[in-house]
XYZ file of C-alpha atoms in Angstrom:
306
model
C 47.746 65.714 75.323
C 44.706 63.444 75.142
C 41.206 63.887 76.515
C 40.806 64.630 80.209
C 37.741 62.509 80.896
C 37.739 59.818 78.233
C 39.814 57.939 75.656
C 39.717 57.722 71.852
C 38.573 54.104 71.877
C 35.686 54.937 74.199
C 34.637 57.793 71.922
C 34.521 55.446 68.962
C 32.334 53.033 70.924
C 29.888 55.799 71.753
C 29.907 57.116 68.183
C 28.867 53.678 66.905
C 26.171 53.420 69.567
C 24.727 56.844 68.718
C 24.834 56.067 65.010
C 23.040 52.716 65.328
C 20.549 53.389 68.131
C 17.831 55.713 66.822
C 16.448 56.452 70.285
C 19.797 57.570 71.688
C 20.535 59.559 68.520
C 17.197 61.375 68.745
C 17.486 62.069 72.478
C 20.972 63.541 72.114
C 19.909 65.692 69.179
C 16.792 66.923 70.972
C 18.831 67.810 74.050
C 21.457 69.607 71.974
C 18.807 71.520 70.039
C 17.327 72.621 73.347
C 20.686 74.006 74.474
C 21.167 75.699 71.117
C 18.496 78.111 72.381
C 20.653 79.156 75.359
C 21.083 82.942 75.284
C 24.450 84.616 75.901
C 25.251 84.568 79.630
C 27.502 86.871 81.642
C 28.028 88.127 85.194
C 27.690 91.627 83.731
C 24.066 91.042 82.756
C 22.880 91.120 86.401
C 24.484 93.974 88.325
C 25.469 92.636 91.699
C 25.948 94.316 95.076
C 29.581 93.120 95.207
C 31.612 95.378 97.474
C 34.088 96.143 94.688
C 31.437 97.748 92.494
C 33.039 95.952 89.522
C 30.404 94.462 87.207
C 32.868 91.758 86.134
C 33.091 90.325 89.657
C 31.064 87.203 90.379
C 28.751 87.548 93.365
C 26.444 85.235 95.294
C 24.849 85.065 98.724
C 25.035 82.125 101.114
C 22.030 79.871 100.539
C 21.262 79.085 104.184
C 21.260 82.636 105.564
C 18.028 84.468 106.374
C 16.814 87.779 107.797
C 16.608 87.703 111.587
C 12.956 88.164 112.582
C 14.070 89.296 116.032
C 16.415 91.887 114.552
C 14.997 93.254 111.274
C 17.687 94.946 109.238
C 20.412 93.285 111.295
C 22.889 90.575 110.303
C 21.433 87.477 108.703
C 21.202 84.234 110.692
C 21.915 80.656 109.529
C 19.273 77.969 108.952
C 21.198 74.950 107.670
C 19.534 73.075 104.835
C 16.909 75.779 104.217
C 17.653 77.808 101.095
C 16.647 81.460 101.125
C 14.772 82.074 97.833
C 15.309 85.815 98.146
C 19.116 85.700 97.981
C 21.093 87.101 95.031
C 21.714 83.987 92.963
C 21.670 85.210 89.349
C 25.373 84.672 88.679
C 25.369 81.131 90.031
C 22.209 80.193 88.144
C 23.590 81.589 84.890
C 26.921 79.819 85.389
C 25.073 76.519 85.924
C 23.144 77.092 82.680
C 26.367 77.909 80.857
C 28.145 74.790 82.093
C 25.251 72.490 81.244
C 24.969 73.961 77.749
C 28.686 73.751 76.921
C 28.953 70.206 78.280
C 25.990 68.918 76.257
C 26.693 70.865 73.066
C 30.317 69.728 72.932
C 29.340 66.087 73.315
C 26.606 66.466 70.713
C 29.093 68.028 68.332
C 31.469 65.131 68.904
C 29.009 62.256 68.662
C 26.645 63.705 66.051
C 29.471 65.241 63.992
C 27.769 68.638 63.816
C 29.995 71.715 63.823
C 27.073 74.018 64.686
C 27.012 72.618 68.244
C 30.709 73.349 68.723
C 30.207 76.880 67.400
C 27.368 77.563 69.815
C 29.312 76.246 72.808
C 32.336 78.309 71.790
C 30.197 81.444 71.461
C 28.855 80.961 74.995
C 32.397 80.547 76.321
C 33.451 83.734 74.512
C 30.848 85.868 76.288
C 31.406 84.539 79.826
C 35.208 84.224 79.824
C 36.852 86.104 76.948
C 34.997 89.202 75.736
C 36.420 92.318 77.405
C 32.981 93.823 77.965
C 31.293 90.768 79.446
C 33.939 88.426 80.871
C 34.018 87.318 84.497
C 37.087 88.254 86.510
C 39.015 85.057 87.448
C 38.455 85.110 91.201
C 35.696 84.488 93.747
C 36.295 87.173 96.335
C 32.553 87.792 96.618
C 31.105 84.275 96.618
C 28.436 83.421 99.214
C 28.411 86.765 100.989
C 26.237 87.200 104.097
C 24.313 90.401 104.623
C 25.512 92.285 107.644
C 28.429 89.887 108.202
C 30.823 89.635 105.242
C 31.252 90.583 101.586
C 32.330 87.085 100.565
C 33.681 83.811 101.969
C 36.201 81.152 101.009
C 33.449 78.559 101.022
C 31.820 80.496 98.192
C 34.350 78.757 95.935
C 32.025 75.755 95.995
C 29.900 77.743 93.521
C 32.401 77.101 90.732
C 32.272 73.328 91.106
C 29.911 73.592 88.110
C 32.873 74.669 85.991
C 34.137 71.072 86.003
C 31.284 70.304 83.595
C 32.367 73.197 81.408
C 35.913 71.825 81.403
C 34.502 68.515 80.146
C 32.947 70.294 77.171
C 35.800 72.742 76.580
C 38.238 69.841 76.462
C 36.246 68.188 73.682
C 36.217 71.487 71.769
C 39.985 71.814 72.315
C 40.566 68.390 70.804
C 38.818 69.370 67.538
C 41.722 71.740 66.835
C 39.294 74.233 65.262
C 39.043 76.681 68.158
C 42.641 77.403 69.102
C 42.062 81.102 69.883
C 39.155 80.368 72.207
C 41.015 77.477 73.806
C 44.093 79.607 74.433
C 41.988 82.366 75.992
C 40.084 79.926 78.169
C 43.302 78.238 79.308
C 44.656 81.640 80.341
C 41.467 82.353 82.325
C 41.709 79.046 84.176
C 45.426 79.500 84.780
C 44.649 82.837 86.440
C 41.753 81.391 88.422
C 43.869 78.436 89.575
C 46.607 80.815 90.727
C 44.012 82.760 92.731
C 42.628 79.533 94.203
C 46.084 78.447 95.327
C 47.456 81.770 96.608
C 44.640 84.021 97.860
C 43.429 84.080 101.441
C 39.984 82.787 100.501
C 41.404 80.170 98.144
C 43.765 78.763 100.758
C 41.004 78.827 103.363
C 38.903 76.641 101.078
C 41.842 74.386 100.244
C 42.327 73.609 103.927
C 38.652 73.356 104.925
C 37.523 70.242 106.747
C 34.628 68.905 104.656
C 33.289 68.747 101.079
C 34.652 72.243 100.449
C 38.316 71.204 100.484
C 37.452 68.081 98.502
C 35.749 70.138 95.805
C 38.576 72.697 95.856
C 40.928 69.829 95.117
C 38.770 68.344 92.370
C 38.215 71.732 90.750
C 41.920 72.512 90.720
C 42.691 69.041 89.354
C 40.272 69.570 86.450
C 41.616 73.047 85.706
C 45.223 71.829 85.819
C 44.434 68.902 83.527
C 42.955 71.408 81.050
C 45.786 73.941 81.253
C 48.610 71.406 81.425
C 49.814 72.169 84.957
C 51.092 68.659 85.649
C 52.959 69.589 88.847
C 49.925 70.991 90.642
C 47.749 68.196 89.244
C 50.039 65.637 90.884
C 49.737 67.570 94.152
C 45.946 67.288 93.899
C 46.207 63.515 93.543
C 48.402 63.401 96.650
C 46.020 65.632 98.597
C 43.192 63.254 97.743
C 45.216 60.249 98.966
C 46.769 61.741 102.092
C 44.202 64.315 103.206
C 40.699 63.759 101.825
C 40.545 59.993 102.295
C 42.433 60.065 105.587
C 40.665 62.981 107.288
C 37.142 63.041 105.844
C 36.224 59.344 105.819
C 35.703 56.985 108.758
C 36.429 53.258 108.907
C 32.968 52.440 107.503
C 33.390 54.700 104.458
C 31.156 57.488 105.760
C 32.042 61.150 105.263
C 32.221 62.140 108.907
C 31.197 65.772 108.601
C 28.623 65.308 105.847
C 26.557 62.866 107.945
C 26.068 65.579 110.578
C 24.269 67.869 108.119
C 20.503 68.262 107.851
C 20.759 66.972 104.255
C 23.319 64.297 105.075
C 22.583 61.905 102.199
C 22.736 64.695 99.623
C 26.009 66.035 101.017
C 27.544 62.557 101.201
C 26.750 61.884 97.540
C 27.980 65.372 96.615
C 31.302 64.742 98.349
C 31.655 61.303 96.803
C 31.042 62.843 93.377
C 34.134 65.017 93.854
C 36.125 61.873 94.693
C 34.815 60.077 91.612
C 35.680 62.963 89.300
C 39.277 63.279 90.470
C 39.625 59.485 90.307
C 38.489 59.603 86.676
C 40.903 62.432 85.829
C 43.700 60.430 87.446
C 42.705 57.268 85.559
C 43.418 58.892 82.201
C 46.753 60.064 83.583
C 47.713 56.502 84.503
C 47.086 56.942 88.239
C 44.614 54.545 89.911
C 42.684 56.386 92.608
C 39.554 54.284 92.110
C 41.216 51.332 93.841
C 43.602 53.246 96.093
C 43.558 52.456 99.822
C 44.860 55.111 102.221
C 47.321 54.378 105.004
C 44.453 54.101 107.500
C 42.462 51.699 105.288
C 40.027 54.244 103.855
C 39.081 54.057 100.194
C 36.600 55.309 97.604
C 35.291 51.741 97.353
C 34.245 51.884 101.018
C 32.503 55.202 100.388
C 30.546 53.738 97.494
C 29.545 50.692 99.566
């Protein structure tokens, strides 16, 4: 199995560029050295108010939900596009830091030929996913909860879209062949998470959502399947992109119909198109051309980009 997001010949091109361009070499090294300072990160380090009481359960609160001034202490109310700075967001912030660090460190290890960067990235993965005392449980039952309304929502699964970046880095580490134990453990974690995503009530709710949420569910699952080797489900993700996402979320002008109704419509449109681009890139290295695919109703990623 080759790389998920790139090819050997492309890696060699980049290696030569990094080796011959002092500015690029220095910038990559400086960035990697910055992420070498990343402390261990875990959902267990910030005790959450998850309903389960299990410190290994990821928890977050919906970003656009606020206390109701007319009903203090009552259920929160929604203010689309306005993020509540007082929400519990520690787990999501730490996961974002983890994913950025692993993604950068793995690439630095590859292109600068420095094992220390791989070791650091692997150590971060160990704490978040593998260590019995600190690992995150492979589900998102308590993502984007709303005070006074629910303990978690299917749309909270959007939180783990950051894990696609971690997959990018973990895949590079896998290809070194030096971290087989960590790779095997991480594959098992993502196999379990993918099963939850594709069988649980919240996972299926997200899978069948009508906007960027179902698109990102599909792209996440595609990345996880590419990493774990689940070719059957990966092929289903490609088909869902072709026959569902492009057909039902895009209009004849290439606009994402639901995203343009949001208060932050440009941001959401780019966010949704990013999911399309990522799955198209995964497919490309599997010999499937989604970049140039045109759906039965004439919709395409090219139209979205234009």
